[in-house]
Tab-separated table of C-alpha atoms in Angstrom:
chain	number	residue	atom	x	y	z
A	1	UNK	CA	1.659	25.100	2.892
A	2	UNK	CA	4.926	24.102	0.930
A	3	UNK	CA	6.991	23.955	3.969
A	4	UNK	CA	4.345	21.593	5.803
A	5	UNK	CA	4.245	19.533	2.579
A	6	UNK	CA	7.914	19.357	2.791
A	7	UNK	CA	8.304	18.559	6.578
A	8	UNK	CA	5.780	16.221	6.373
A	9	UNK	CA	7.258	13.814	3.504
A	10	UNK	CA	10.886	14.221	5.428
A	11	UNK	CA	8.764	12.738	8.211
A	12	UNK	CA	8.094	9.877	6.004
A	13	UNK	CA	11.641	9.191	4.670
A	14	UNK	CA	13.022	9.154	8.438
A	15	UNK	CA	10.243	6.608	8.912
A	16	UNK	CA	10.615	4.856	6.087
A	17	UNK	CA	14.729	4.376	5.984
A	18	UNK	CA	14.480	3.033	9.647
A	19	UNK	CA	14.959	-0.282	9.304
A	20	UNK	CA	18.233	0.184	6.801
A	21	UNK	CA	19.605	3.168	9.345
A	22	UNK	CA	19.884	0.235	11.787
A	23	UNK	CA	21.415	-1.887	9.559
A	24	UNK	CA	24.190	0.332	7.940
A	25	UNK	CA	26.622	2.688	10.229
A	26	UNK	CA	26.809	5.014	6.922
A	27	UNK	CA	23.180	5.394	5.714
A	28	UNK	CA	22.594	5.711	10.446
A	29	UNK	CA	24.511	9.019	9.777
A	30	UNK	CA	22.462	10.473	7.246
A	31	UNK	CA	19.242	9.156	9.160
A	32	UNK	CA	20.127	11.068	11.746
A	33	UNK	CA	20.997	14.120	9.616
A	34	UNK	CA	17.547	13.835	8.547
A	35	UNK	CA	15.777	13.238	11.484
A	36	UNK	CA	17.351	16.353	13.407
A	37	UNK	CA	16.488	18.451	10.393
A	38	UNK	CA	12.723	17.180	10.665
A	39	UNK	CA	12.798	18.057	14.836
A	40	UNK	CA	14.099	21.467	13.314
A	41	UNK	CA	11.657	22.274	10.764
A	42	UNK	CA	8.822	20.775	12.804
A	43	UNK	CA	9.552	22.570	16.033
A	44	UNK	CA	10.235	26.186	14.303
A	45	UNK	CA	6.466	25.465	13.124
A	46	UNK	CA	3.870	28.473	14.894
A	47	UNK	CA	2.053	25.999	16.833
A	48	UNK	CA	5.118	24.004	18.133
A	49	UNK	CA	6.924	27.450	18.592
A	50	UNK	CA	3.463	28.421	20.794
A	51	UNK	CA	3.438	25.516	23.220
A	52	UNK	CA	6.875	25.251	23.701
A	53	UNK	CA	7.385	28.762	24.844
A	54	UNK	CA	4.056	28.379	27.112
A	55	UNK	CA	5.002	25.464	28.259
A	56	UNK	CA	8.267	26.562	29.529
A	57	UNK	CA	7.373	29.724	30.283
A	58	UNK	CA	10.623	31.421	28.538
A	59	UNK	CA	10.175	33.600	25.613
A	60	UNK	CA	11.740	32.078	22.422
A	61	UNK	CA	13.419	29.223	24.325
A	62	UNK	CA	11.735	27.333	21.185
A	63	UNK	CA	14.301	29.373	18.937
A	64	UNK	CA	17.454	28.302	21.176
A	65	UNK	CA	16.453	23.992	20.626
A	66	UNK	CA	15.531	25.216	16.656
A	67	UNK	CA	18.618	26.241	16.040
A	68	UNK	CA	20.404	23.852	18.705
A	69	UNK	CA	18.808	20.900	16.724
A	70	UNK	CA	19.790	22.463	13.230
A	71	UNK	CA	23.219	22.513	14.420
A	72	UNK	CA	23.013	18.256	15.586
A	73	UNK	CA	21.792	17.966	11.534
A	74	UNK	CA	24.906	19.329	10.537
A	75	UNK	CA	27.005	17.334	12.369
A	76	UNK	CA	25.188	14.196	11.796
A	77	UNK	CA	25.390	15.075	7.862
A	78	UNK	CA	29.398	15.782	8.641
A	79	UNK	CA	29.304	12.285	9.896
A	80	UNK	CA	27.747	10.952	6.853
A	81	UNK	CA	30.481	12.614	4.723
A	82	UNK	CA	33.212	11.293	7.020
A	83	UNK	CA	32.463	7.868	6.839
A	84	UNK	CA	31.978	7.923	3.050
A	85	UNK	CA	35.134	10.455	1.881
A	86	UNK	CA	38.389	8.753	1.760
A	87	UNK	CA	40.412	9.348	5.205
A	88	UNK	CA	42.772	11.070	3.092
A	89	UNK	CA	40.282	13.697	2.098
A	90	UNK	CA	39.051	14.806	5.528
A	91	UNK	CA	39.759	17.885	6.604
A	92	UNK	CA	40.915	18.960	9.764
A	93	UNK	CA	36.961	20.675	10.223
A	94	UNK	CA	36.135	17.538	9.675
A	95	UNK	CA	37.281	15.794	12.027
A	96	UNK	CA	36.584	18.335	14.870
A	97	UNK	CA	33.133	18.300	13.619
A	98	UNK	CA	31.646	17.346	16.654
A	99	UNK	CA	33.897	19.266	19.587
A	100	UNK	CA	32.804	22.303	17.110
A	101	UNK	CA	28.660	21.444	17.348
A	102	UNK	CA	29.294	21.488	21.096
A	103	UNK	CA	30.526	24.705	21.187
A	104	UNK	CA	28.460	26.319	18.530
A	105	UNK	CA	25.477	25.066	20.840
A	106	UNK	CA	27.084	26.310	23.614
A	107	UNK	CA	28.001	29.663	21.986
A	108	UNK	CA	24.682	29.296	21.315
A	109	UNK	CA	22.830	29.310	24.427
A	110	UNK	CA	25.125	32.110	25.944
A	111	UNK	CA	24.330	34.462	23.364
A	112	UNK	CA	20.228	33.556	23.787
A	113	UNK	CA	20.730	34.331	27.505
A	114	UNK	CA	22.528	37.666	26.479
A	115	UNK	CA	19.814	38.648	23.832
A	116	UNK	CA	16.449	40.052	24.681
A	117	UNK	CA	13.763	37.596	25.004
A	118	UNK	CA	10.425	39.550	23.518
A	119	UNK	CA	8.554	36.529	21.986
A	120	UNK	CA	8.501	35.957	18.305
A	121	UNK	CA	8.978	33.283	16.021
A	122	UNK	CA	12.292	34.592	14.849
A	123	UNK	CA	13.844	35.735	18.091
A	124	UNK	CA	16.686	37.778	16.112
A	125	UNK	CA	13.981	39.978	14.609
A	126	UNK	CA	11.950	40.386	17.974
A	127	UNK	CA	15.534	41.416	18.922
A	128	UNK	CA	16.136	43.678	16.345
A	129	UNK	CA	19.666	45.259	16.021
A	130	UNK	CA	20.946	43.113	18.829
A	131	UNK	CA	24.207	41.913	17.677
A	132	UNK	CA	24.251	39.167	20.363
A	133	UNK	CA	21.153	37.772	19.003
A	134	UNK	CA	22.301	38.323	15.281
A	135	UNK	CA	25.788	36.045	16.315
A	136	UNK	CA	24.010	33.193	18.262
A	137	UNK	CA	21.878	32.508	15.051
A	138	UNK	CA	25.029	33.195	12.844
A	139	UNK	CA	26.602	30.564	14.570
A	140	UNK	CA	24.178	28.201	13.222
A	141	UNK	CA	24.195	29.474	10.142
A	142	UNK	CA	28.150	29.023	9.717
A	143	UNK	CA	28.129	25.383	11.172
A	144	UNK	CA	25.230	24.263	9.081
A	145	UNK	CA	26.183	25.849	5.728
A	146	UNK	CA	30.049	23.918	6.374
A	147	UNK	CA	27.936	20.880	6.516
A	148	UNK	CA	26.167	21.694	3.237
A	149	UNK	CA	28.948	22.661	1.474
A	150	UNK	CA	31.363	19.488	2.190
A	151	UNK	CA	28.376	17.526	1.649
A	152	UNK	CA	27.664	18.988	-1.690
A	153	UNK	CA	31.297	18.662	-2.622
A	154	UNK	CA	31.679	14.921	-1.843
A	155	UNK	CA	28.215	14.289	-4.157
A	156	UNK	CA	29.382	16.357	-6.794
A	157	UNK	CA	32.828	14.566	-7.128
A	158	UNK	CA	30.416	10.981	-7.405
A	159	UNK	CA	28.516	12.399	-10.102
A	160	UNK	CA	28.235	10.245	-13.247
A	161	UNK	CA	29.665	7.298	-11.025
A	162	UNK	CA	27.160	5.370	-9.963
A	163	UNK	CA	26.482	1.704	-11.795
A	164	UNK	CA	22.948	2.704	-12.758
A	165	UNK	CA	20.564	5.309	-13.670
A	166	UNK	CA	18.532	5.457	-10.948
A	167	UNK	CA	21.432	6.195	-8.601
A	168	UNK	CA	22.872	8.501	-10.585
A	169	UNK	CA	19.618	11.031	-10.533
A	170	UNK	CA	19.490	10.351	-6.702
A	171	UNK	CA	23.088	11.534	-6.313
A	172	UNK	CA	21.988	14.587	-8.695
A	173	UNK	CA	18.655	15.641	-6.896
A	174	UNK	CA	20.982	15.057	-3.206
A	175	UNK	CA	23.347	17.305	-5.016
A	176	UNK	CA	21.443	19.651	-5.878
A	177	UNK	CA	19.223	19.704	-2.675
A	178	UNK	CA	22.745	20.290	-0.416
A	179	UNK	CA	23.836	23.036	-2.746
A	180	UNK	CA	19.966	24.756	-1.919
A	181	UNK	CA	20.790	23.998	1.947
A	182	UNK	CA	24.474	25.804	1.231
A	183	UNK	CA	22.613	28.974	-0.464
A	184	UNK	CA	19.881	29.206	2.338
A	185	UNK	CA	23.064	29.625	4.784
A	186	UNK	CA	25.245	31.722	2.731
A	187	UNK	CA	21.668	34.032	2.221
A	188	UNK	CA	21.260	34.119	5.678
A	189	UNK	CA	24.943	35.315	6.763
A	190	UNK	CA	24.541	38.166	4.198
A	191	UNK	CA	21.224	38.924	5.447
A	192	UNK	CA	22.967	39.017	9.051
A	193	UNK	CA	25.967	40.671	7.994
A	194	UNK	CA	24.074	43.590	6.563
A	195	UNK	CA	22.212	43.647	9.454
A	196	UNK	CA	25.445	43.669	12.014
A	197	UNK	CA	26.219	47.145	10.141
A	198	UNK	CA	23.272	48.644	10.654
A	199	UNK	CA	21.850	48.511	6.983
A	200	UNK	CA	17.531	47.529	6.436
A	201	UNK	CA	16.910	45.322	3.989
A	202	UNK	CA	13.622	46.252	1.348
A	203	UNK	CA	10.586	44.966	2.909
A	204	UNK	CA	11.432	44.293	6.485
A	205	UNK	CA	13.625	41.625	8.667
A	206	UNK	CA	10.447	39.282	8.524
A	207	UNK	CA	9.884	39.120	4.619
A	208	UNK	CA	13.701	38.745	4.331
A	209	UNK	CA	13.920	36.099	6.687
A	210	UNK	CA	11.277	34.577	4.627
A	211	UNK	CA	12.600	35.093	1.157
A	212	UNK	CA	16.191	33.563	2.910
A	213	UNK	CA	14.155	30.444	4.306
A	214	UNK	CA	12.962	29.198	0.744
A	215	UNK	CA	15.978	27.255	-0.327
A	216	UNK	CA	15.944	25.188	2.977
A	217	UNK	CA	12.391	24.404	2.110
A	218	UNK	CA	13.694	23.209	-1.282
A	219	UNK	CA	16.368	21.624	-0.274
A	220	UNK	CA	14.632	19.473	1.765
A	221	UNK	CA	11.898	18.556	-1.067
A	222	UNK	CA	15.412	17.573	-3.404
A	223	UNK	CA	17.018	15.891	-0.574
A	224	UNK	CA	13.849	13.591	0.126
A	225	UNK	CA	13.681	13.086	-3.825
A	226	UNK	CA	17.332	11.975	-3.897
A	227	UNK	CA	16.964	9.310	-1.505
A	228	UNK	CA	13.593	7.839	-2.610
A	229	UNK	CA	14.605	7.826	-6.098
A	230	UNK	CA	17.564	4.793	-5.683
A	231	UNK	CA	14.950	2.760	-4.370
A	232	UNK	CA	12.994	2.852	-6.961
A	233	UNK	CA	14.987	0.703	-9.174
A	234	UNK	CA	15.777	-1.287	-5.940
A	235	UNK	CA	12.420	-1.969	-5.128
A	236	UNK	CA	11.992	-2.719	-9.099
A	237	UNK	CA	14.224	-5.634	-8.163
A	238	UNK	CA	12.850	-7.283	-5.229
A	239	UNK	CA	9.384	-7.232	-6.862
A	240	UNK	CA	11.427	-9.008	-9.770
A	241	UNK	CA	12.492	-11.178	-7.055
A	242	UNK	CA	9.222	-12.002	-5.603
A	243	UNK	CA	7.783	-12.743	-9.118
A	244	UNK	CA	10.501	-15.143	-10.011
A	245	UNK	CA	10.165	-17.275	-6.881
A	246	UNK	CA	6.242	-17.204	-7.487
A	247	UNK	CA	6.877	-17.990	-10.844
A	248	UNK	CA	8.903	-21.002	-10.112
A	249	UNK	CA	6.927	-22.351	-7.168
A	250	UNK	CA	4.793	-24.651	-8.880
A	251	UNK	CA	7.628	-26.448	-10.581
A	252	UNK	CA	10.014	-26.511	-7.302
A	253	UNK	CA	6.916	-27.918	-5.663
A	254	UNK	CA	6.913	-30.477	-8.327
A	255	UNK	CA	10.163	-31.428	-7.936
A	256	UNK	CA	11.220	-31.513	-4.486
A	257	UNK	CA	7.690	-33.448	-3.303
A	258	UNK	CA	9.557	-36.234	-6.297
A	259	UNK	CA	13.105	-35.587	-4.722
A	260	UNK	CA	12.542	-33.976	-0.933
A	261	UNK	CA	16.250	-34.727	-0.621
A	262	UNK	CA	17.298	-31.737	-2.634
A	263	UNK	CA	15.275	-29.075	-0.360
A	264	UNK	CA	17.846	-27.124	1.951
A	265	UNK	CA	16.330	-26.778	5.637
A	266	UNK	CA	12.591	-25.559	5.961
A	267	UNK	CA	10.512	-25.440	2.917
A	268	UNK	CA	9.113	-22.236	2.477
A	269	UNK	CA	5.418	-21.827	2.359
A	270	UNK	CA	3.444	-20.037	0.258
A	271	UNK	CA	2.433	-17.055	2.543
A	272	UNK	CA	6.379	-17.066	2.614
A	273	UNK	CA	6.974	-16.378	-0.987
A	274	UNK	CA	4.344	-13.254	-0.647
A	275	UNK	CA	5.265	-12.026	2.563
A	276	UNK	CA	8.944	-12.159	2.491
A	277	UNK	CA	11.061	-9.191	1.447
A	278	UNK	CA	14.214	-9.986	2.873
A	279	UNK	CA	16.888	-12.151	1.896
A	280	UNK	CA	15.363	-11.833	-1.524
A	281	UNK	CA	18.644	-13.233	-3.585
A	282	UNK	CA	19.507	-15.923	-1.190
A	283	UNK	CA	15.444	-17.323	-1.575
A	284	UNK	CA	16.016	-17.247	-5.104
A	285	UNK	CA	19.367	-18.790	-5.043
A	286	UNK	CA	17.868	-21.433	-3.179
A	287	UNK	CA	14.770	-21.697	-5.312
A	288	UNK	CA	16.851	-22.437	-8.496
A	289	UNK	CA	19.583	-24.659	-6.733
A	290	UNK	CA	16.872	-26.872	-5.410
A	291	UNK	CA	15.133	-26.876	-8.523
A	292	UNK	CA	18.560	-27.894	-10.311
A	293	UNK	CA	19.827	-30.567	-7.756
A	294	UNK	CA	16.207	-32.565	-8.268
A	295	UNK	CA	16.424	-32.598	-12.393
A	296	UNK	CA	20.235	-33.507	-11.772
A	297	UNK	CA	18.214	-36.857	-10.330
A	298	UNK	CA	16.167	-37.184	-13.258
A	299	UNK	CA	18.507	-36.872	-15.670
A	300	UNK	CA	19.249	-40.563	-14.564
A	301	UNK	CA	15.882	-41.469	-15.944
A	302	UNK	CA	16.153	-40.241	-19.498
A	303	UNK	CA	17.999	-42.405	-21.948
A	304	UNK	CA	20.342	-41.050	-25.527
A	305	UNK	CA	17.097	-42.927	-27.369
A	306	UNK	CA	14.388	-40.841	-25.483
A	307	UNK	CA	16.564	-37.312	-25.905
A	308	UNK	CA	15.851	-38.395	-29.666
A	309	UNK	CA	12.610	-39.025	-29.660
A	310	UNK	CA	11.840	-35.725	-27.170
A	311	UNK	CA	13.291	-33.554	-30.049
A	312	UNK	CA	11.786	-35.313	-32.419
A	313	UNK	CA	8.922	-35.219	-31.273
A	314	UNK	CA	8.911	-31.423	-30.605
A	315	UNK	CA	10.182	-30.673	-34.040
A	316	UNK	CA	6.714	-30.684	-35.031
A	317	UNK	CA	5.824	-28.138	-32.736
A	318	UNK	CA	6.829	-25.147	-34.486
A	319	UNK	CA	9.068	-24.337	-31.408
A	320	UNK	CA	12.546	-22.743	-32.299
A	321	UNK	CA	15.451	-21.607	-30.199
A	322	UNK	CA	15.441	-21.062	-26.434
A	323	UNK	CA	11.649	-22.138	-26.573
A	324	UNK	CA	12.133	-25.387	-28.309
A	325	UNK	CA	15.076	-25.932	-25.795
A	326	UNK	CA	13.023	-25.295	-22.496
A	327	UNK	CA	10.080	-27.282	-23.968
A	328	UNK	CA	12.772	-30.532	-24.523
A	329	UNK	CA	14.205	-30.098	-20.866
A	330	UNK	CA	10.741	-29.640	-19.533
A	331	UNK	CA	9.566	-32.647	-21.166
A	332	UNK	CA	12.338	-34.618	-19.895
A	333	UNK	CA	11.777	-33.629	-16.351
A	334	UNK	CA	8.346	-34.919	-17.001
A	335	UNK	CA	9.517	-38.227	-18.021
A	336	UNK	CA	12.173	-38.373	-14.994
A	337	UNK	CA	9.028	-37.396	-12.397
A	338	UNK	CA	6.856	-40.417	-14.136
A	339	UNK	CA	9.188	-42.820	-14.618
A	340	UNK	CA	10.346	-42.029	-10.272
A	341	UNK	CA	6.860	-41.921	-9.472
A	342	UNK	CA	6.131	-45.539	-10.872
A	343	UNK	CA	9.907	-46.859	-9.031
A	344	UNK	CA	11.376	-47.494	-12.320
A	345	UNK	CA	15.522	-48.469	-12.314
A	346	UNK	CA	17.558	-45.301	-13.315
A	347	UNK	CA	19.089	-45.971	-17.312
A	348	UNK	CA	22.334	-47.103	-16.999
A	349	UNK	CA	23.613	-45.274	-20.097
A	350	UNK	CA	21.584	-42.168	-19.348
A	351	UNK	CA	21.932	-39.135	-21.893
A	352	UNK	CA	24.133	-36.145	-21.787
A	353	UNK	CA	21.747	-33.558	-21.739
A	354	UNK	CA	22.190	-29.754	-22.311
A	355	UNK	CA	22.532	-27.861	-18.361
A	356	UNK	CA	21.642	-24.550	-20.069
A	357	UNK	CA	23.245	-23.391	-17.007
A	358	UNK	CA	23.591	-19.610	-16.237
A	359	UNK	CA	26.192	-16.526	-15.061
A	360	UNK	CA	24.048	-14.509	-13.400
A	361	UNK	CA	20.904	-15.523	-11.214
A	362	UNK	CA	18.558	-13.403	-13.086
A	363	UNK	CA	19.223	-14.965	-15.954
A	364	UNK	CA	19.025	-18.303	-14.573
A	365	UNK	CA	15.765	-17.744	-13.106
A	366	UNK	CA	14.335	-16.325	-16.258
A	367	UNK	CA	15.492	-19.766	-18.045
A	368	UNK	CA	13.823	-21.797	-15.307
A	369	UNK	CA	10.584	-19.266	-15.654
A	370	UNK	CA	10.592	-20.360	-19.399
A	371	UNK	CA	10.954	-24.121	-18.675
A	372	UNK	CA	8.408	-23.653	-15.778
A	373	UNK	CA	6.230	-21.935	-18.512
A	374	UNK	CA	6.790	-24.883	-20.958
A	375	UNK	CA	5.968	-27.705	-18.360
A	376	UNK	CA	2.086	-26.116	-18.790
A	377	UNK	CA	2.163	-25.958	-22.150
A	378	UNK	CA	-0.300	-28.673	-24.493
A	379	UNK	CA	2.614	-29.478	-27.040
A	380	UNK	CA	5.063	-30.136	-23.699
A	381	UNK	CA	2.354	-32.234	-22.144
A	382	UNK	CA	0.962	-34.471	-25.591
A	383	UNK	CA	5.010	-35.294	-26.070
A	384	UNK	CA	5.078	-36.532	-22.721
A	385	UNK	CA	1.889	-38.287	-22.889
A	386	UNK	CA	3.406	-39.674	-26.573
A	387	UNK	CA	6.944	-40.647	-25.162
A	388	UNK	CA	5.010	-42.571	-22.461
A	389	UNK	CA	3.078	-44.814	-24.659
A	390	UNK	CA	6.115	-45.062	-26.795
A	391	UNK	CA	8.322	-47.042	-23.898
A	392	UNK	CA	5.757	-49.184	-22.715
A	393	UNK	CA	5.005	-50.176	-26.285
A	394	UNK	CA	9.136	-51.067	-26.387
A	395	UNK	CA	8.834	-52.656	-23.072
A	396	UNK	CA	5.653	-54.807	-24.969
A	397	UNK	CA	7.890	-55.808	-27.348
A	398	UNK	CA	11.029	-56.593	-25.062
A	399	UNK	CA	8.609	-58.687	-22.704
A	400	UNK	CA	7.407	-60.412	-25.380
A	401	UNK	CA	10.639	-61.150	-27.135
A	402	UNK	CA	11.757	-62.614	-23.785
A	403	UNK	CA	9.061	-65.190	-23.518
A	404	UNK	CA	9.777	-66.487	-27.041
């Protein structure tokens, strides 16, 4: 039941890291590694073992692709180790790592020919004490364990490295699940070895072939854990992502249907924003450079006198700090969208307000979020409501002091 557990979430991970295997060369190697394990694990399965061997009408043939596909895993995972070690660092194995899969599949398929062929789902226990049988699946053994072993050395030396926490108990559990795929090999030349010199093993070839089989079974669960676990923090960030460009919709709308000058190429829609997972900086990028170009254009529209009487009039508020700030600059955008929407003449002395500009986007986007916030609140819209009536009463009193 474990091992059908564990084939069947490796099933989902080659699934699932699709779409980035096509995108990156180095995480296509490990994909691959992954996959050919899965064709492997599920193929040495009773059933598959069953209708392969019926269907081609030669006993154990299913063993020969088993360990023929095992074999592909380890080179694909010598791949992945090639293209992320240093050139420096790669052995001469290493770099004959695929001229030696071709002949360990073709040592491989001589040595099935040469061994009996009574069917069983091990063929080098229903060919008990043949050494040609014993070799041929000691030849797997030997390429796969290399694989395991260089891969578990070039994780171990990036231990501790990684930028963030998440990655670092990834590289751990992938670690740790390569060092369980190294044992299950090393177990299973013993087990061979002993067997080449004649010696039995307590409980019979099957139980120890069994007892040998159980750290490739957990290396697999660790392996699958190591690579979803990254993405948990990265998926953490594209939902972040998504809920700052939701969060900032409504005042982008706002703004660009004032100033549609600002928006750069097709506006995204709505369904967009939910939809969307790719690209997910660039959208925000966008989002907050849009929003910033259109209240660089009302700035125009706010004069020194009506920065005053925005702070003084929020003073009352009870508003301190970064929320007193975001409530001024979102009650000066409010001014700058009235005072466009009735066509009124930019100020000619217009103030030098505060940019409250930010180093990285996250943080910007959590400073728009706030003003955003503060453009809903009742104190943000009475002191625009207040500021209103407060220039047309001066433009009252200028009118009228032009007529006398």
């Amino acid at each position: 039941m474990v091992e059908q557990v564990a084939i069947a979430l490796l099933w989902l991970v080659v699934i699932w890291r699709l779409p980035c295997a096509r995108r990156s060369p180095i995480k296509r190697s490990l994909w691959w590694a992954l996959l050919w394990l899965g064709l492997a694990l599920t193929a040495h399965l009773p059933p598959a073992i069953a209708a392969t061997d019926r269907f081609a009408g030669i006993a154990n043939l299913s063993g020969l692709i088993v360990y023929s596909l095992g074999i592909c895993s380890g080179a694909a995972m010598l791949d992945w180790v090639a293209a992320v070690s240093p050139p420096a660092r790669s052995s001469g194995l290493l770099r004959f790592r695929r001229p030696f899969a071709a002949t360990a599949i073709g040592l491989l398929a001589v040595l099935f020919i040469a061994a009996p062929c009574a069917e069983a789902r091990e063929f080098v226990v229903a060919a008990e004490g043949d050494k040609a049988a014993i070799i041929g699946v000691g030849t797997f053994e030997v390429y796969f364990g290399y694989a395991m072993i260089a891969a578990s050395r070039m994780l171990w030396a990036a231990v501790g490295k990684a930028t963030s926490r998440c990655l670092n108990v990834g590289i751990w559990l992938m670690t740790a699940g390569t060092l369980a795929g190294s044992l299950f090999a090393v177990g299973r030349c013993a087990l061979f070895t002993t067997w080449m010199v004649g010696l039995r093993v307590p409980g019979g070839n099957n139980l120890a072939l069994v007892v040998t089989r159980a750290p490739l079974i957990l290396a697999v669960l660790l392996m699958v854990l190591g690579i979803s676990v990254p993405t948990v923090e990265a998926g953490r960030h594209n939902l972040s992502k998504i809920r700052n460009l939701l969060a900032l919709r409504p005042l982008w709308s706002e703004l660009t249907t004032a100033v549609p000058g600002v928006v750069l190429g097709k506006p995204p829609t709505l369904l967009d924003d939910l939809t969307g997972v790719r690209h997910l900086s660039i959208r925000l990028l966008r989002r907050t450079i849009e929003i910033r170009d259109a209240t660089l254009l009302l700035r125009q529209y706010v004069s020194c006198e009506d920065w005053r009487e925005i702070r003084s009039n929020l003073s009352a508020s009870g508003l301190r700090g970064d929320d007193f700030e975001a409530a001024a600059q979102a009650v000066w955008i409010g001014l700058g969208l009235r005072a466009r929407e009735r066509g009124a003449t930019p100020e000619g002395g217009s103030a030098d307000l505060p940019a409250h500009g930010a180093a990285e986007l996250a943080d910007e986007a959590r400073w728009l979020r706030r003003v955003a916030a503060a453009r809903k609140s009742a104190a943000v819209r009475n002191a625009v409501t207040a500021l209103e009536r407060h220039q047309e009463h001066i433009s009252l009193v200028s009118a009228g002091s032009a007529h006398r």
